Short mmCIF file of N, CA and C in Angstrom, two decimals:
data_model
loop_
_atom_site.label_atom_id
_atom_site.label_comp_id
_atom_site.label_asym_id
_atom_site.label_seq_id
_atom_site.Cartn_x
_atom_site.Cartn_y
_atom_site.Cartn_z
N ALA A 1 29.80 50.25 -13.11
CA ALA A 1 29.04 51.97 -14.16
C ALA A 1 29.17 53.00 -14.34
N GLU A 2 30.42 53.29 -14.09
CA GLU A 2 30.40 54.78 -14.59
C GLU A 2 31.44 55.08 -15.41
N ASN A 3 32.10 53.63 -15.87
CA ASN A 3 32.58 53.69 -17.77
C ASN A 3 31.30 53.00 -18.09
N GLN A 4 30.18 52.53 -18.27
CA GLN A 4 29.59 52.75 -18.56
C GLN A 4 28.63 53.82 -18.97
N ALA A 5 28.11 54.28 -18.59
CA ALA A 5 27.67 55.79 -19.11
C ALA A 5 29.02 56.31 -19.78
N ARG A 6 30.39 56.42 -19.52
CA ARG A 6 31.13 57.18 -19.86
C ARG A 6 30.85 56.58 -21.67
N TYR A 7 31.06 55.73 -21.95
CA TYR A 7 31.09 54.66 -22.73
C TYR A 7 29.35 54.65 -23.28
N ALA A 8 28.98 55.17 -22.70
CA ALA A 8 27.39 55.06 -23.74
C ALA A 8 27.04 56.99 -24.12
N GLN A 9 27.43 58.04 -23.53
CA GLN A 9 28.23 58.82 -24.66
C GLN A 9 29.21 59.56 -25.84
N ALA A 10 30.12 58.20 -25.63
CA ALA A 10 31.74 58.44 -25.76
C ALA A 10 31.21 59.31 -27.25
N GLN A 11 31.91 60.51 -27.18
CA GLN A 11 32.30 61.00 -28.82
C GLN A 11 34.00 60.68 -29.17
N VAL A 12 34.62 60.47 -29.79
CA VAL A 12 35.79 60.49 -30.61
C VAL A 12 36.49 61.81 -30.83
N ALA A 13 37.42 62.26 -30.41
CA ALA A 13 37.76 62.88 -31.07
C ALA A 13 38.96 62.94 -32.17
N GLU A 14 39.27 62.26 -32.35
CA GLU A 14 41.38 61.26 -32.95
C GLU A 14 41.49 59.88 -32.44
N VAL A 15 41.66 59.97 -33.94
CA VAL A 15 42.13 58.35 -34.30
C VAL A 15 43.50 58.33 -34.36
N ARG A 16 44.66 58.05 -33.70
CA ARG A 16 45.68 58.25 -34.24
C ARG A 16 46.28 56.88 -34.36
N VAL A 17 46.96 57.28 -35.99
CA VAL A 17 47.56 55.03 -36.10
C VAL A 17 48.85 55.42 -36.30
N LYS A 18 50.14 54.53 -35.62
CA LYS A 18 51.24 54.56 -35.40
C LYS A 18 51.76 53.42 -36.68
N ILE A 19 52.55 53.68 -37.83
CA ILE A 19 53.43 52.98 -38.52
C ILE A 19 54.49 52.63 -38.33
N GLY A 20 54.99 51.54 -38.72
CA GLY A 20 56.16 50.81 -38.80
C GLY A 20 56.89 50.99 -39.46
N SER A 21 57.92 50.44 -40.30
CA SER A 21 58.53 50.29 -41.57
C SER A 21 57.39 49.52 -42.34
N SER A 22 56.61 48.67 -42.30
CA SER A 22 55.38 47.77 -42.92
C SER A 22 54.41 47.85 -42.53
N TRP A 23 54.28 47.71 -41.00
CA TRP A 23 53.29 47.57 -40.19
C TRP A 23 52.87 48.78 -39.66
N ILE A 24 51.17 48.41 -38.98
CA ILE A 24 50.79 49.26 -38.61
C ILE A 24 51.28 48.93 -36.27
N GLU A 25 51.75 49.47 -36.41
CA GLU A 25 51.93 49.53 -34.48
C GLU A 25 51.31 49.65 -33.54
N GLN A 26 50.32 51.11 -34.19
CA GLN A 26 49.14 51.16 -32.90
C GLN A 26 48.16 51.80 -33.35
N VAL A 27 47.29 51.62 -32.97
CA VAL A 27 45.78 52.17 -32.79
C VAL A 27 45.05 53.32 -31.29
N ASP A 28 45.55 54.46 -31.68
CA ASP A 28 44.55 54.59 -30.71
C ASP A 28 43.74 55.80 -30.77
N VAL A 29 42.69 55.61 -29.85
CA VAL A 29 41.74 57.06 -29.81
C VAL A 29 41.16 57.43 -28.53
N VAL A 30 41.28 58.74 -28.90
CA VAL A 30 41.56 59.82 -28.51
C VAL A 30 39.10 60.09 -28.07
N LEU A 31 39.27 60.23 -27.02
CA LEU A 31 37.51 61.01 -26.47
C LEU A 31 37.33 62.25 -26.67
N VAL A 32 36.75 63.12 -27.10
CA VAL A 32 36.10 64.25 -26.55
C VAL A 32 36.40 64.19 -24.69
N GLY A 33 37.01 65.73 -24.68
CA GLY A 33 36.97 65.69 -22.85
C GLY A 33 38.60 65.21 -22.84
N GLU A 34 39.08 64.47 -23.34
CA GLU A 34 40.59 64.11 -23.02
C GLU A 34 41.19 64.81 -22.56
N ASP A 35 42.28 64.71 -22.52
CA ASP A 35 44.07 66.20 -22.71
C ASP A 35 44.57 65.33 -22.91
N ARG A 36 44.79 65.19 -24.49
CA ARG A 36 45.63 64.22 -25.05
C ARG A 36 46.32 64.72 -26.18
N PRO A 37 46.52 66.05 -25.67
CA PRO A 37 47.24 66.34 -27.01
C PRO A 37 48.97 66.34 -27.65
N LEU A 38 48.84 66.25 -28.79
CA LEU A 38 49.19 65.71 -30.02
C LEU A 38 50.05 66.40 -30.65
N SER A 39 51.05 67.08 -30.68
CA SER A 39 51.75 68.48 -31.44
C SER A 39 52.00 67.80 -32.94
N PRO A 40 51.63 68.07 -33.63
CA PRO A 40 52.23 68.32 -35.01
C PRO A 40 54.15 67.57 -35.25
N GLN A 41 54.76 68.12 -34.42
CA GLN A 41 56.19 67.55 -34.57
C GLN A 41 55.99 66.23 -33.52
N ALA A 42 55.87 66.11 -33.22
CA ALA A 42 55.50 64.36 -32.74
C ALA A 42 54.73 63.67 -33.44
N GLN A 43 53.54 64.13 -33.98
CA GLN A 43 53.11 63.08 -34.97
C GLN A 43 54.47 63.30 -36.22
N ALA A 44 54.84 64.04 -36.73
CA ALA A 44 55.91 63.89 -37.91
C ALA A 44 57.02 63.04 -37.20
N ASP A 45 57.78 63.25 -36.22
CA ASP A 45 58.62 62.28 -35.13
C ASP A 45 58.45 61.15 -35.03
N SER A 46 57.34 60.20 -34.90
CA SER A 46 56.64 59.36 -34.06
C SER A 46 55.77 58.67 -35.17
N GLY A 47 55.79 58.89 -36.60
CA GLY A 47 55.32 58.16 -37.41
C GLY A 47 53.77 58.43 -37.13
N VAL A 48 52.91 59.33 -36.62
CA VAL A 48 51.96 58.99 -36.48
C VAL A 48 50.84 59.95 -36.77
N ARG A 49 50.05 59.28 -37.79
CA ARG A 49 48.57 59.89 -38.90
C ARG A 49 47.47 59.74 -37.27
N VAL A 50 46.75 61.38 -38.12
CA VAL A 50 45.62 61.39 -37.01
C VAL A 50 44.23 62.19 -37.76
N LEU A 51 43.80 61.04 -37.71
CA LEU A 51 42.41 61.71 -37.83
C LEU A 51 41.50 62.53 -37.11
N THR A 52 41.09 63.46 -37.18
CA THR A 52 40.93 64.91 -36.22
C THR A 52 38.99 64.90 -36.62
N LEU A 53 37.78 64.80 -35.82
CA LEU A 53 37.06 64.42 -36.17
C LEU A 53 36.31 65.86 -36.10
N ALA A 54 35.40 65.99 -36.88
CA ALA A 54 34.82 67.35 -37.19
C ALA A 54 33.44 67.12 -35.53
N PRO A 55 33.66 68.30 -34.87
CA PRO A 55 32.03 67.85 -33.83
C PRO A 55 30.51 67.42 -34.24
N GLY A 56 30.20 66.04 -34.11
CA GLY A 56 29.11 65.71 -34.31
C GLY A 56 29.26 64.07 -35.16
N ASP A 57 30.77 64.05 -36.03
CA ASP A 57 30.96 62.86 -37.05
C ASP A 57 31.44 62.06 -35.40
N TYR A 58 31.48 60.39 -36.00
CA TYR A 58 31.90 59.41 -35.66
C TYR A 58 32.27 58.42 -37.02
N VAL A 59 32.84 57.96 -36.14
CA VAL A 59 33.44 56.56 -37.64
C VAL A 59 33.08 54.82 -38.14
N THR A 60 32.13 55.37 -38.63
CA THR A 60 31.54 53.96 -39.26
C THR A 60 31.74 53.21 -40.25
N ALA A 61 32.88 53.34 -40.13
CA ALA A 61 33.60 52.04 -41.16
C ALA A 61 35.34 52.24 -40.64
N VAL A 62 36.05 50.89 -40.92
CA VAL A 62 37.47 50.25 -40.25
C VAL A 62 37.12 49.42 -41.49
N ARG A 63 38.43 49.33 -42.32
CA ARG A 63 38.85 47.74 -42.74
C ARG A 63 40.63 48.07 -42.55
N VAL A 64 40.46 46.45 -42.88
CA VAL A 64 42.62 46.33 -42.82
C VAL A 64 43.05 44.83 -43.39
N ILE A 65 43.86 44.90 -43.89
CA ILE A 65 44.74 44.21 -44.54
C ILE A 65 45.30 43.53 -43.10
N PRO A 66 45.72 42.06 -43.76
CA PRO A 66 46.33 41.23 -42.73
C PRO A 66 48.65 41.21 -43.54
N GLY A 67 48.88 41.75 -42.95
CA GLY A 67 50.61 41.00 -43.54
C GLY A 67 51.49 40.32 -43.39
N THR A 68 52.05 39.29 -44.44
CA THR A 68 52.48 38.60 -43.63
C THR A 68 54.17 38.73 -43.98
N ALA A 69 54.66 38.53 -43.21
CA ALA A 69 56.32 39.82 -42.61
C ALA A 69 57.33 38.40 -43.11
N GLY A 70 57.24 37.68 -44.36
CA GLY A 70 57.55 36.74 -44.97
C GLY A 70 59.86 37.24 -44.81
N PHE A 71 59.78 38.01 -45.00
CA PHE A 71 60.97 38.53 -44.86
C PHE A 71 62.08 38.43 -43.62
N LEU A 72 60.83 37.73 -42.27
CA LEU A 72 61.52 38.05 -41.52
C LEU A 72 61.86 36.64 -40.58
N ARG A 73 62.28 36.69 -39.75
CA ARG A 73 62.33 34.61 -39.92
C ARG A 73 61.94 34.11 -39.05
N ASP A 74 60.80 34.23 -38.31
CA ASP A 74 59.45 33.61 -37.61
C ASP A 74 57.99 34.41 -39.02
N ARG A 75 58.08 34.57 -39.94
CA ARG A 75 57.63 34.87 -41.00
C ARG A 75 56.12 35.46 -39.95
N ALA A 76 55.79 36.12 -39.15
CA ALA A 76 54.87 36.80 -38.42
C ALA A 76 53.64 37.27 -39.92
N THR A 77 52.67 37.07 -38.70
CA THR A 77 51.24 37.76 -39.24
C THR A 77 51.69 39.19 -38.43
N TYR A 78 50.90 40.10 -39.65
CA TYR A 78 50.70 41.96 -38.63
C TYR A 78 49.42 41.61 -39.16
N VAL A 79 49.16 43.50 -38.54
CA VAL A 79 48.27 44.57 -39.88
C VAL A 79 49.40 45.64 -40.89
N GLY A 80 49.10 45.19 -41.43
CA GLY A 80 49.30 46.08 -42.67
C GLY A 80 49.23 47.32 -42.92
N PHE A 81 47.29 47.39 -42.83
CA PHE A 81 47.17 48.81 -43.80
C PHE A 81 45.64 48.82 -42.77
N ILE A 82 45.01 49.62 -42.24
CA ILE A 82 44.14 49.94 -41.99
C ILE A 82 43.36 51.37 -42.59
N ALA A 83 42.46 51.66 -42.57
CA ALA A 83 41.71 52.76 -43.99
C ALA A 83 40.32 53.12 -42.74
N LEU A 84 40.06 54.35 -41.43
CA LEU A 84 38.67 54.84 -41.40
C LEU A 84 38.11 55.58 -42.27
N LEU A 85 36.88 55.12 -41.99
CA LEU A 85 36.11 56.47 -42.29
C LEU A 85 34.51 56.66 -41.68
N THR A 86 34.51 58.45 -41.61
CA THR A 86 33.76 58.61 -40.88
C THR A 86 31.95 59.13 -41.45
N HIS A 87 31.28 58.77 -41.02
CA HIS A 87 29.43 59.52 -41.43
C HIS A 87 29.81 60.51 -42.59
N GLN A 88 30.97 61.68 -41.66
CA GLN A 88 31.01 63.01 -42.47
C GLN A 88 31.68 62.83 -43.72
N HIS A 89 31.97 61.58 -43.70
CA HIS A 89 33.58 61.34 -45.01
C HIS A 89 34.48 61.69 -45.47
N GLN A 90 35.24 61.73 -44.00
CA GLN A 90 36.41 61.98 -43.63
C GLN A 90 36.87 60.46 -43.69
N ARG A 91 38.73 60.50 -44.17
CA ARG A 91 39.13 59.41 -44.57
C ARG A 91 40.40 59.61 -43.81
N LEU A 92 40.99 58.28 -42.94
CA LEU A 92 42.34 57.91 -42.91
C LEU A 92 43.04 56.87 -43.18
N SER A 93 43.93 56.40 -43.88
CA SER A 93 44.41 55.18 -44.51
C SER A 93 45.93 55.54 -45.04
N VAL A 94 46.30 54.37 -43.84
CA VAL A 94 47.74 54.09 -43.31
C VAL A 94 48.39 52.57 -44.35
N GLY A 95 49.20 52.33 -44.17
CA GLY A 95 49.75 50.99 -45.07
C GLY A 95 49.27 51.37 -46.59
N THR A 96 49.94 50.06 -46.86
CA THR A 96 49.14 49.81 -48.24
C THR A 96 48.44 48.89 -48.55
N PRO A 97 47.12 49.46 -49.06
CA PRO A 97 46.38 48.55 -49.22
C PRO A 97 46.35 47.25 -50.84
N ASP A 98 45.01 47.33 -50.95
CA ASP A 98 45.25 45.85 -51.62
C ASP A 98 43.99 45.03 -51.57
N GLU A 99 43.78 44.04 -52.43
CA GLU A 99 41.94 43.60 -52.87
C GLU A 99 41.64 42.55 -51.55
N ARG A 100 42.58 42.90 -49.91
CA ARG A 100 42.23 41.95 -49.47
C ARG A 100 41.53 42.20 -47.88
N ALA A 101 41.47 44.00 -48.32
CA ALA A 101 40.76 44.00 -47.46
C ALA A 101 39.61 43.64 -46.46
N THR A 102 39.32 44.01 -45.66
CA THR A 102 38.91 43.38 -44.73
C THR A 102 37.34 44.41 -43.24
N ALA A 103 36.92 44.21 -44.06
CA ALA A 103 36.13 44.93 -43.01
C ALA A 103 35.89 44.79 -41.47
N LEU A 104 36.19 45.28 -40.68
CA LEU A 104 35.43 45.13 -39.53
C LEU A 104 33.74 44.96 -39.28
N ASP A 105 33.13 44.35 -38.07
CA ASP A 105 31.64 44.73 -38.22
C ASP A 105 31.75 45.66 -37.30
N ILE A 106 31.16 46.90 -37.86
CA ILE A 106 30.38 47.64 -36.89
C ILE A 106 28.74 47.48 -37.18
N PRO A 107 28.37 47.14 -36.20
CA PRO A 107 26.59 46.72 -36.51
C PRO A 107 25.55 49.02 -36.49
N GLU A 108 24.63 48.15 -37.78
CA GLU A 108 24.32 50.02 -37.72
C GLU A 108 23.59 50.06 -36.97
N GLY A 109 23.77 51.56 -37.22
CA GLY A 109 23.50 52.31 -35.75
C GLY A 109 24.31 52.38 -34.68
N TYR A 110 25.70 51.88 -35.02
CA TYR A 110 26.77 52.21 -34.02
C TYR A 110 28.32 52.98 -34.02
N GLN A 111 28.63 53.32 -33.77
CA GLN A 111 29.85 54.00 -34.45
C GLN A 111 31.59 53.30 -33.32
N VAL A 112 32.37 53.53 -33.83
CA VAL A 112 33.48 52.68 -33.39
C VAL A 112 33.94 53.69 -32.44
N ILE A 113 33.95 53.47 -30.94
CA ILE A 113 34.80 54.04 -29.88
C ILE A 113 36.14 53.43 -29.18
N GLY A 114 36.19 52.52 -30.12
CA GLY A 114 37.84 52.39 -29.53
C GLY A 114 38.20 50.37 -30.28
N PHE A 115 38.96 50.60 -30.54
CA PHE A 115 40.35 48.99 -30.58
C PHE A 115 40.26 48.09 -29.34
N HIS A 116 40.63 47.23 -30.46
CA HIS A 116 41.23 45.99 -29.02
C HIS A 116 41.83 45.09 -29.77
N GLY A 117 43.18 44.36 -29.56
CA GLY A 117 43.57 43.56 -30.14
C GLY A 117 44.95 42.93 -29.96
N GLN A 118 45.47 42.46 -30.27
CA GLN A 118 46.81 41.31 -30.16
C GLN A 118 47.85 42.23 -30.98
N GLN A 119 49.18 42.28 -29.99
CA GLN A 119 50.32 42.69 -30.45
C GLN A 119 51.54 41.57 -29.44
N GLY A 120 52.30 41.26 -29.85
CA GLY A 120 53.44 40.98 -30.26
C GLY A 120 54.77 41.59 -30.01
N LYS A 121 55.37 40.77 -31.11
CA LYS A 121 56.83 41.79 -31.75
C LYS A 121 56.01 42.87 -33.08
N TYR A 122 54.95 42.43 -33.43
CA TYR A 122 54.23 43.00 -34.22
C TYR A 122 52.18 43.47 -33.78
N MET A 123 51.83 44.29 -34.17
CA MET A 123 50.44 44.21 -34.83
C MET A 123 49.56 43.13 -34.99
N ASP A 124 49.15 42.06 -34.47
CA ASP A 124 48.88 40.54 -35.58
C ASP A 124 46.77 40.59 -34.81
N LYS A 125 46.38 41.62 -34.48
CA LYS A 125 45.34 41.30 -34.45
C LYS A 125 44.59 42.45 -34.25
N LEU A 126 43.96 43.13 -34.58
CA LEU A 126 42.83 44.00 -34.52
C LEU A 126 41.30 44.11 -34.80
N GLY A 127 40.52 44.62 -33.38
CA GLY A 127 39.18 44.07 -33.44
C GLY A 127 38.34 46.32 -33.07
N VAL A 128 37.07 46.08 -33.26
CA VAL A 128 36.95 47.39 -32.48
C VAL A 128 35.83 47.38 -31.60
N ILE A 129 36.11 48.11 -31.07
CA ILE A 129 34.77 47.90 -29.96
C ILE A 129 33.99 49.18 -30.47
N SER A 130 32.78 48.94 -30.27
CA SER A 130 31.26 49.69 -30.82
C SER A 130 30.62 50.29 -29.35
N ALA A 131 29.36 51.88 -29.38
CA ALA A 131 28.49 51.72 -29.59
C ALA A 131 27.31 52.44 -29.96
N PRO A 132 26.27 52.26 -29.21
CA PRO A 132 25.12 52.81 -30.31
C PRO A 132 25.28 54.55 -30.67
N ILE A 133 24.89 55.17 -31.41
CA ILE A 133 25.68 56.17 -31.69
C ILE A 133 24.51 57.25 -31.02
N PRO A 134 25.33 58.40 -29.67
CA PRO A 134 23.92 58.62 -29.06
C PRO A 134 23.89 59.39 -29.55
N ALA A 135 22.05 59.74 -29.07
CA ALA A 135 20.79 60.29 -29.23
C ALA A 135 21.45 61.58 -30.56
N ALA A 136 22.45 62.41 -29.37
CA ALA A 136 22.41 63.84 -30.30
C ALA A 136 23.69 63.55 -31.28
N LEU A 137 24.19 62.51 -31.58
CA LEU A 137 24.60 62.98 -32.61
C LEU A 137 23.88 61.89 -33.49
N VAL A 138 22.79 61.30 -33.83
CA VAL A 138 22.14 61.10 -35.33
C VAL A 138 21.00 62.51 -35.97
N ARG A 139 21.30 62.55 -36.75
CA ARG A 139 20.25 63.33 -37.74
C ARG A 139 19.26 62.94 -37.59
N PRO A 140 18.41 63.94 -37.56
CA PRO A 140 16.83 63.88 -37.91
C PRO A 140 16.18 62.91 -39.07
N SER A 141 17.13 63.25 -40.19
CA SER A 141 16.99 62.85 -41.39
C SER A 141 17.75 61.55 -41.53
N ALA A 142 18.39 61.35 -41.64
CA ALA A 142 19.15 59.94 -41.44
C ALA A 142 17.61 58.14 -40.81
N ALA A 143 17.28 59.67 -39.27
CA ALA A 143 15.99 58.43 -38.71
C ALA A 143 14.18 58.70 -39.66
N ASN A 144 14.33 59.09 -40.71
CA ASN A 144 13.54 59.00 -42.00
C ASN A 144 13.45 58.36 -42.85
N GLY A 145 14.54 57.76 -42.67
CA GLY A 145 15.14 56.61 -43.64
C GLY A 145 15.67 57.25 -45.22
N GLU A 146 16.76 58.16 -44.64
CA GLU A 146 18.02 58.77 -45.80
C GLU A 146 19.00 57.84 -46.25
N GLN A 147 19.99 58.13 -46.41
CA GLN A 147 21.06 56.94 -46.34
C GLN A 147 21.68 57.11 -45.65
N SER A 148 21.87 55.71 -43.98
CA SER A 148 22.80 55.62 -43.11
C SER A 148 24.41 56.53 -43.38
N GLY A 149 24.75 56.14 -41.98
CA GLY A 149 26.07 57.15 -42.71
C GLY A 149 27.31 55.40 -42.92
N LYS A 150 26.83 54.47 -43.35
CA LYS A 150 27.27 53.81 -43.70
C LYS A 150 27.90 53.51 -45.56
N ILE A 151 29.43 53.96 -46.23
CA ILE A 151 29.41 54.08 -46.68
C ILE A 151 30.58 53.28 -47.62
N GLU A 152 30.29 52.45 -48.77
CA GLU A 152 32.05 51.88 -49.09
C GLU A 152 32.97 52.39 -49.50
N PHE A 153 34.38 52.15 -48.80
CA PHE A 153 35.17 52.00 -50.00
C PHE A 153 35.28 51.79 -50.74
N ILE A 154 36.28 52.66 -52.06
CA ILE A 154 36.84 52.57 -53.31
C ILE A 154 37.39 51.91 -53.48
#
């Protein structure tokens, strides 16, 4: 019950994406109130790209592109690209985009609060964990029929 209450009011502070030579190695979410600092030097040294969300902002769209590592002996599949978009129009794209990008399902009125996936030698599956947007983050104008936070990637 404690975790349910925590995630029902979750607000994302950062999304961290670690990239290898051609694939996404890790996607990590830091919630508001978690103390997990990552210095700019640590980001540069570890290949981590960070999307820092402004107060009241939340992730509304995620797109991924699977890749096939034909150059590898086992011809493994992996996540080769991820793009994140917030309702305040912040973006983070990591990897090499192309027309095969697939939107991960985030229901209207929900935000991304985490990720789940499968990783062996490579991250080969990735999905989102979503929760209703806390009432404190919903703008009154959006509730009155104005455009929602859903925005198409270009």
